[in-house]
CSV table of C-alpha atoms in Angstrom, one decimal:
chain,number,residue,atom,x,y,z
A,5,LEU,CA,-0.1,0.1,0.1
A,6,VAL,CA,2.8,2.6,0.8
A,7,THR,CA,4.5,2.0,-2.5
A,8,ALA,CA,1.3,2.6,-4.4
A,9,GLY,CA,2.0,6.3,-4.6
A,10,VAL,CA,5.3,5.6,-5.9
A,11,TYR,CA,4.1,3.4,-8.4
A,12,LEU,CA,1.4,5.7,-9.6
A,13,VAL,CA,4.1,8.5,-10.1
A,14,LEU,CA,6.2,6.0,-12.1
A,15,ARG,CA,3.3,5.1,-14.2
A,16,SER,CA,2.5,8.7,-14.8
A,17,PHE,CA,6.2,9.9,-15.2
A,18,TYR,CA,6.0,10.5,-19.0
A,19,ILE,CA,3.3,12.9,-18.2
A,20,ILE,CA,4.7,14.9,-15.3
A,21,SER,CA,8.2,14.8,-16.7
A,22,PHE,CA,7.2,17.4,-19.2
A,23,ASP,CA,6.6,19.9,-16.5
A,24,PRO,CA,10.2,21.1,-14.9
A,25,PHE,CA,8.3,22.8,-12.1
A,26,ALA,CA,6.5,19.6,-11.0
A,27,MET,CA,9.8,17.8,-11.1
A,28,GLN,CA,11.5,20.4,-9.0
A,29,VAL,CA,8.7,20.4,-6.3
A,30,LEU,CA,8.9,16.6,-6.3
A,31,MET,CA,12.7,16.8,-5.5
A,32,LEU,CA,12.2,19.4,-2.8
A,33,LEU,CA,9.4,17.4,-1.2
A,34,SER,CA,11.4,14.0,-1.5
A,35,LEU,CA,14.3,15.5,0.1
A,36,PHE,CA,12.5,17.2,3.0
A,37,THR,CA,10.8,13.9,3.6
A,38,LEU,CA,13.9,11.9,3.6
A,39,MET,CA,15.6,14.2,6.1
A,40,LEU,CA,12.4,14.2,8.2
A,41,ALA,CA,11.8,10.4,8.3
A,42,GLY,CA,15.5,9.7,8.7
A,43,SER,CA,16.1,12.1,11.6
A,44,SER,CA,12.9,11.1,13.5
A,45,ALA,CA,13.8,7.4,13.3
A,46,VAL,CA,17.0,8.0,15.0
A,47,PHE,CA,15.2,9.2,18.1
A,48,ALA,CA,12.1,6.9,17.9
A,49,PHE,CA,11.6,4.3,20.7
A,50,ASP,CA,8.7,2.4,19.0
A,51,LEU,CA,10.4,-0.5,17.1
A,52,LYS,CA,7.4,-0.5,14.6
A,53,LYS,CA,7.5,3.4,14.1
A,54,VAL,CA,11.4,3.2,13.5
A,55,ILE,CA,10.7,0.6,10.8
A,56,ALA,CA,7.7,2.6,9.4
A,57,LEU,CA,9.9,5.7,9.3
A,58,SER,CA,12.5,3.8,7.6
A,59,THR,CA,10.0,2.8,4.9
A,60,LEU,CA,9.1,6.4,4.5
A,61,SER,CA,12.8,7.6,4.0
A,62,GLN,CA,13.2,4.9,1.4
A,63,LEU,CA,10.0,6.0,-0.5
A,64,SER,CA,11.4,9.5,-0.4
A,65,LEU,CA,14.7,8.1,-2.0
A,66,MET,CA,12.5,6.5,-4.7
A,67,MET,CA,10.7,9.8,-5.4
A,68,PHE,CA,13.9,11.6,-5.4
A,69,SER,CA,15.3,9.4,-8.2
A,70,ILE,CA,12.1,10.0,-10.2
A,71,SER,CA,12.4,13.6,-9.8
A,72,ILE,CA,16.1,13.4,-11.4
A,73,PHE,CA,14.6,11.6,-14.2
A,74,LEU,CA,15.6,8.0,-13.2
A,75,PRO,CA,12.2,6.1,-13.3
A,76,PHE,CA,13.8,2.6,-13.8
A,77,VAL,CA,16.3,3.1,-11.1
A,78,SER,CA,13.5,3.9,-8.8
A,79,PHE,CA,11.4,0.8,-9.7
A,80,PHE,CA,14.6,-1.2,-9.2
A,81,HIS,CA,15.0,0.2,-5.6
A,82,LEU,CA,11.2,-0.3,-5.0
A,83,VAL,CA,11.6,-4.1,-5.8
A,84,THR,CA,14.9,-4.7,-3.7
A,85,HIS,CA,13.5,-2.6,-0.9
A,86,ALA,CA,10.4,-4.6,-0.8
A,87,VAL,CA,12.3,-7.9,-0.2
A,88,PHE,CA,14.5,-6.9,2.7
A,89,LYS,CA,11.9,-4.5,4.3
A,90,ALA,CA,9.4,-7.5,4.4
A,91,LEU,CA,12.1,-9.5,6.0
A,92,LEU,CA,12.6,-6.8,8.5
A,93,PHE,CA,8.9,-6.3,9.4
A,94,LEU,CA,8.5,-10.2,9.6
A,95,GLY,CA,11.4,-10.5,12.0
A,96,ALA,CA,10.2,-7.4,14.0
A,97,GLY,CA,6.7,-9.0,14.2
A,98,GLY,CA,8.0,-12.1,15.6
A,99,LEU,CA,10.2,-10.4,18.0
A,100,ILE,CA,7.2,-8.3,19.4
A,101,HIS,CA,5.0,-11.4,19.7
A,102,MET,CA,7.6,-13.4,21.5
A,103,ASN,CA,8.1,-10.6,24.0
A,104,GLN,CA,4.3,-10.3,24.8
A,105,SER,CA,3.6,-7.3,22.5
A,106,ILE,CA,6.6,-5.2,23.9
A,107,GLN,CA,7.9,-2.9,21.1
A,108,ASP,CA,9.7,-0.4,22.9
A,109,VAL,CA,13.5,-0.6,22.2
A,110,ARG,CA,14.2,0.3,25.8
A,111,SER,CA,12.6,-2.8,27.0
A,112,LEU,CA,14.3,-5.1,24.8
A,113,SER,CA,17.8,-6.4,24.9
A,114,SER,CA,20.1,-9.3,24.2
A,115,LEU,CA,17.7,-11.1,22.0
A,116,TRP,CA,20.4,-12.4,19.8
A,117,GLN,CA,20.9,-15.1,22.3
A,118,LYS,CA,17.1,-16.1,22.8
A,119,LEU,CA,16.0,-15.6,19.2
A,120,PRO,CA,18.9,-16.4,16.9
A,121,VAL,CA,16.9,-17.1,13.7
A,122,SER,CA,14.7,-14.0,14.1
A,123,MET,CA,17.8,-11.8,14.9
A,124,GLY,CA,19.7,-13.3,12.1
A,125,ALA,CA,17.0,-12.5,9.5
A,126,MET,CA,16.7,-9.0,10.9
A,127,SER,CA,20.6,-8.5,10.7
A,128,VAL,CA,20.5,-9.5,7.1
A,129,ALA,CA,17.6,-7.0,6.3
A,130,ILE,CA,19.3,-4.2,8.3
A,131,VAL,CA,22.7,-4.6,6.7
A,132,SER,CA,20.8,-4.5,3.1
A,133,LEU,CA,18.8,-1.5,4.3
A,134,SER,CA,22.0,0.4,5.3
A,135,GLY,CA,23.5,-0.3,1.9
A,136,ALA,CA,26.4,-2.5,2.9
A,137,PRO,CA,28.3,-3.6,-0.1
A,138,PHE,CA,27.1,-6.7,-2.1
A,139,MET,CA,23.8,-6.7,-0.3
A,140,SER,CA,20.7,-6.1,-2.5
A,141,GLY,CA,20.1,-2.7,-1.0
A,142,PHE,CA,23.6,-1.7,-2.1
A,143,PHE,CA,23.1,-2.1,-5.7
A,144,SER,CA,19.9,0.1,-5.9
A,145,LYS,CA,21.1,2.8,-3.6
A,146,ASP,CA,24.6,2.8,-5.2
A,147,LEU,CA,22.9,3.3,-8.6
A,148,ILE,CA,20.8,6.2,-7.3
A,149,ILE,CA,23.8,7.8,-5.6
A,150,GLU,CA,26.2,7.4,-8.7
A,151,LEU,CA,23.6,8.6,-11.3
A,152,SER,CA,22.5,11.6,-9.1
A,153,MET,CA,26.2,12.4,-8.8
A,154,MET,CA,26.6,12.6,-12.7
A,155,GLY,CA,23.2,14.2,-13.2
A,156,SER,CA,23.0,18.0,-14.3
A,157,SER,CA,19.7,18.6,-12.9
A,158,ILE,CA,20.7,18.2,-9.2
A,159,THR,CA,22.6,20.9,-7.2
A,160,TYR,CA,25.4,20.3,-4.9
A,161,GLY,CA,23.3,21.1,-1.9
A,162,CYS,CA,20.6,18.7,-2.9
A,163,TYR,CA,23.2,16.0,-3.4
A,164,LEU,CA,24.6,16.6,0.1
A,165,LEU,CA,21.0,16.3,1.7
A,166,GLU,CA,20.6,13.0,-0.2
A,167,LEU,CA,23.9,11.6,1.3
A,168,LEU,CA,22.9,13.1,4.8
A,169,GLY,CA,19.6,11.4,4.5
A,170,LEU,CA,21.3,8.1,3.7
A,171,ILE,CA,23.6,8.4,6.5
A,172,PHE,CA,20.6,8.6,8.8
A,173,THR,CA,19.7,5.1,7.6
A,174,SER,CA,22.9,3.9,9.3
A,175,PHE,CA,22.0,5.8,12.4
A,176,TYR,CA,18.8,4.1,13.1
A,177,SER,CA,19.9,0.8,11.8
A,178,ALA,CA,22.8,0.7,14.3
A,179,ARG,CA,20.5,1.8,17.0
A,180,ILE,CA,18.3,-1.2,16.5
A,181,VAL,CA,21.3,-3.7,16.4
A,182,PHE,CA,23.0,-2.2,19.6
A,183,LYS,CA,19.7,-1.8,21.6
A,184,VAL,CA,17.7,-4.8,20.5
A,185,MET,CA,20.0,-7.5,19.7
A,186,LEU,CA,23.1,-6.8,21.5
A,187,GLY,CA,22.0,-4.3,24.3
A,188,SER,CA,21.9,-4.8,28.2
A,189,ASN,CA,18.7,-3.3,29.0
A,190,TYR,CA,16.6,-4.6,31.9
A,191,THR,CA,14.2,-7.1,30.6
A,192,ASN,CA,11.9,-9.6,32.4
A,193,ASN,CA,13.4,-12.8,30.7
A,194,ASN,CA,10.5,-14.9,32.0
A,195,SER,CA,8.1,-13.2,29.8
A,196,LEU,CA,10.1,-14.5,26.6
A,197,ARG,CA,8.7,-17.3,24.5
A,198,ALA,CA,11.8,-18.2,22.6
A,199,HIS,CA,10.4,-21.0,20.5
A,200,GLU,CA,10.8,-20.1,16.6
A,201,HIS,CA,8.4,-22.4,14.7
A,202,TRP,CA,9.5,-23.5,11.3
A,203,HIS,CA,6.5,-21.7,9.8
A,204,MET,CA,8.4,-18.4,10.6
A,205,GLN,CA,11.9,-19.8,9.7
A,206,ALA,CA,11.0,-20.7,6.2
A,207,PRO,CA,10.0,-17.1,5.1
A,208,PHE,CA,13.0,-15.9,7.0
A,209,LEU,CA,15.3,-18.0,4.8
A,210,SER,CA,13.6,-17.4,1.4
A,211,LEU,CA,13.3,-13.6,2.1
A,212,GLY,CA,17.1,-13.6,3.4
A,213,ILE,CA,18.2,-15.3,0.2
A,214,GLY,CA,16.2,-12.4,-1.5
A,215,ALA,CA,17.8,-9.6,0.5
A,216,VAL,CA,21.4,-11.0,-0.4
A,217,LEU,CA,21.2,-12.0,-4.1
A,218,LEU,CA,18.2,-10.1,-5.6
A,219,GLY,CA,20.3,-6.9,-6.1
A,220,VAL,CA,23.0,-9.2,-8.1
A,221,VAL,CA,20.4,-10.6,-10.2
A,222,LEU,CA,18.6,-7.4,-11.0
A,223,SER,CA,21.6,-5.4,-11.4
A,224,SER,CA,22.7,-7.5,-14.5
A,225,LYS,CA,19.2,-6.8,-16.0
A,226,MET,CA,19.6,-3.1,-15.5
A,227,GLU,CA,22.0,-3.1,-18.5
A,228,VAL,CA,19.1,-3.0,-20.8
A,229,PHE,CA,18.3,0.5,-19.7
A,230,SER,CA,21.6,1.7,-21.0
A,231,PHE,CA,22.9,3.0,-17.8
A,232,VAL,CA,26.7,3.4,-18.0
A,233,VAL,CA,28.3,4.5,-14.8
A,234,VAL,CA,32.0,5.6,-14.9
A,235,LEU,CA,33.3,6.8,-11.6
A,236,GLU,CA,36.7,7.5,-10.2
A,237,SER,CA,38.1,5.4,-7.6
A,238,GLY,CA,37.6,8.3,-4.9
A,239,GLU,CA,34.0,8.6,-5.6
A,240,MET,CA,33.7,4.9,-5.4
A,241,LEU,CA,35.4,4.9,-2.2
A,242,MET,CA,33.2,7.6,-0.8
A,243,ILE,CA,30.1,5.7,-1.7
A,244,PHE,CA,31.4,2.6,-0.2
A,245,LEU,CA,32.2,4.4,3.1
A,246,ILE,CA,28.8,6.0,3.6
A,247,PRO,CA,27.5,3.3,6.1
A,248,PHE,CA,30.8,3.5,8.0
A,249,VAL,CA,30.6,7.4,8.2
A,250,GLY,CA,27.1,7.1,9.4
A,251,LEU,CA,28.2,5.0,12.2
A,252,SER,CA,31.0,7.2,13.4
A,253,LEU,CA,28.7,10.1,13.2
A,254,TRP,CA,26.3,8.4,15.3
A,255,TRP,CA,28.7,7.6,18.1
A,256,LYS,CA,29.9,11.3,17.9
A,257,LEU,CA,26.3,12.4,18.4
A,258,LEU,CA,25.7,10.0,21.2
A,259,SER,CA,28.8,11.4,23.1
A,260,SER,CA,28.0,15.1,22.4
A,261,LEU,CA,24.2,14.7,23.5
A,262,ALA,CA,25.3,12.7,26.7
A,263,SER,CA,27.5,15.5,27.7
A,264,SER,CA,24.6,18.1,27.4
A,265,PRO,CA,21.3,16.7,28.8
A,266,TRP,CA,19.4,20.0,28.0
A,267,LEU,CA,20.4,19.6,24.4
A,268,LEU,CA,19.3,16.0,24.5
A,269,VAL,CA,15.8,16.9,25.8
A,270,LYS,CA,15.3,19.6,23.2
A,271,ALA,CA,16.4,17.6,20.3
A,272,SER,CA,14.6,14.5,21.5
A,273,GLY,CA,11.2,16.7,21.7
A,274,PHE,CA,11.8,18.0,18.3
A,275,PHE,CA,12.6,14.9,16.4
A,276,LEU,CA,10.0,12.7,18.3
A,277,SER,CA,7.3,15.1,17.1
A,278,MET,CA,8.7,14.7,13.5
A,279,TRP,CA,9.7,18.3,13.4
A,280,PHE,CA,6.5,19.4,15.0
A,281,MET,CA,4.5,17.9,12.1
A,282,GLU,CA,2.5,15.7,14.5
A,283,SER,CA,1.3,18.8,16.1
A,284,LEU,CA,-0.4,19.7,12.8
A,285,THR,CA,-2.1,16.4,12.0
A,286,SER,CA,-2.6,14.6,15.4
A,287,HIS,CA,-3.5,17.6,17.6
A,288,PRO,CA,-5.5,20.2,15.4
A,289,VAL,CA,-7.3,21.7,18.5
A,290,LYS,CA,-3.9,23.0,20.0
A,291,THR,CA,-2.9,24.7,16.8
A,292,SER,CA,-4.2,27.6,14.8
A,293,PHE,CA,-3.7,25.7,11.5
A,294,PHE,CA,-7.1,24.3,11.5
A,295,LYS,CA,-9.2,27.0,13.1
A,296,GLY,CA,-10.5,27.9,9.5
A,297,SER,CA,-11.6,24.2,9.0
A,298,GLY,CA,-13.1,24.2,12.4
A,299,ALA,CA,-15.3,27.3,11.8
A,300,VAL,CA,-16.4,25.8,8.5
A,301,PHE,CA,-17.3,22.4,10.3
A,302,GLN,CA,-19.4,24.4,12.9
A,303,THR,CA,-21.2,26.6,10.4
A,304,LEU,CA,-21.8,24.0,7.7
A,305,ASP,CA,-21.6,20.6,8.9
A,306,GLN,CA,-23.1,21.3,12.3
A,307,GLY,CA,-24.9,24.4,11.1
A,308,TRP,CA,-27.4,25.1,8.3
A,309,LEU,CA,-26.7,21.9,6.6
A,310,GLU,CA,-27.8,19.9,9.4
A,311,VAL,CA,-31.0,22.2,9.7
A,312,LEU,CA,-31.7,21.7,5.9
A,313,GLY,CA,-30.5,18.2,6.1
A,314,PRO,CA,-31.0,15.4,8.5
A,315,GLN,CA,-32.0,17.3,11.6
A,316,GLY,CA,-34.5,19.5,9.5
A,317,VAL,CA,-36.0,16.4,7.8
A,318,TYR,CA,-36.3,14.8,11.4
A,319,VAL,CA,-38.0,17.8,12.9
A,320,GLY,CA,-40.5,18.2,9.9
A,321,LEU,CA,-41.4,14.4,9.9
A,322,ALA,CA,-41.9,14.5,13.8
A,323,LYS,CA,-44.3,17.6,13.4
A,324,ILE,CA,-46.1,15.9,10.5
A,325,SER,CA,-46.4,12.6,12.6
A,326,TYR,CA,-47.6,14.6,15.6
A,327,ALA,CA,-50.3,16.3,13.5
A,328,ASN,CA,-51.4,13.0,12.0
A,329,GLU,CA,-51.6,11.8,15.6
A,330,ILE,CA,-53.9,14.6,16.7
A,331,ILE,CA,-56.2,14.2,13.6
A,332,GLN,CA,-56.6,10.4,14.3
A,333,LYS,CA,-57.2,10.9,18.0
A,334,ASN,CA,-60.1,13.5,17.2
A,335,TYR,CA,-61.8,12.1,14.1
A,336,PHE,CA,-61.6,8.3,14.2
């Protein structure tokens, strides 16, 4: 469902590509959403929310590749992303089920020992999501980065925002690994049901193979689209080091926030609210953004439309029924 929007834009690409303004708007919105989703996932505590924001950031990357006139590469990333993200969601669902519906990452720890198959599957999905070399996510992400570097329709600032958004992927991926799989949080071990049925292990295996090999298989098929990418060794090294740069910046960010609790509280509040976007959508009463729609709702939906519509019909029928009752009582 969440990729339906991307697919719709892909199908209508040859219509919207004739409008340069529409492509520029699509580029700016996709970069904004990429930064918003990636930075919010770094601070989120709900495991499902982290994975959902991760999906949002990857969809933004697909939209960005469409905006720079690379629809086939966007579809390539859509297919590879579907495989390793399905594996990640399936592993997270099994993890939450076996921990009695606990999905707060602060309450999960050391699950590598208790759920080795699920954690192994999630590890494969996370490594592929981060764009680690030779995984399926690497081939599609690498192609987007390379071709955007060579494209003339993208500015240097947009390219840096794209790289920063991809670095955020390493941030929240490392956070899942070190908190959920290898962490030492306090957990009630008696609540764990550590039996992993083969009904779960079979899809783990099939999706895991796809998360590793699908990129290699599809990348050979991408040659029919006439994409010839020639990069210097320094540029290839920079793309190769993106996940590792993300991890190093993550540790630097942790150390700086730990030394300043006030900054940590402010940053957490800003990013947990998704740059205050949730206050515009989830809490409309507290903002002035929806005051106009509230006035229209009171005057139209709860006002004269009710009088002319259902309430008016109800009152009119009640009066007719009452008059009919009086007539029958007096004359029959």
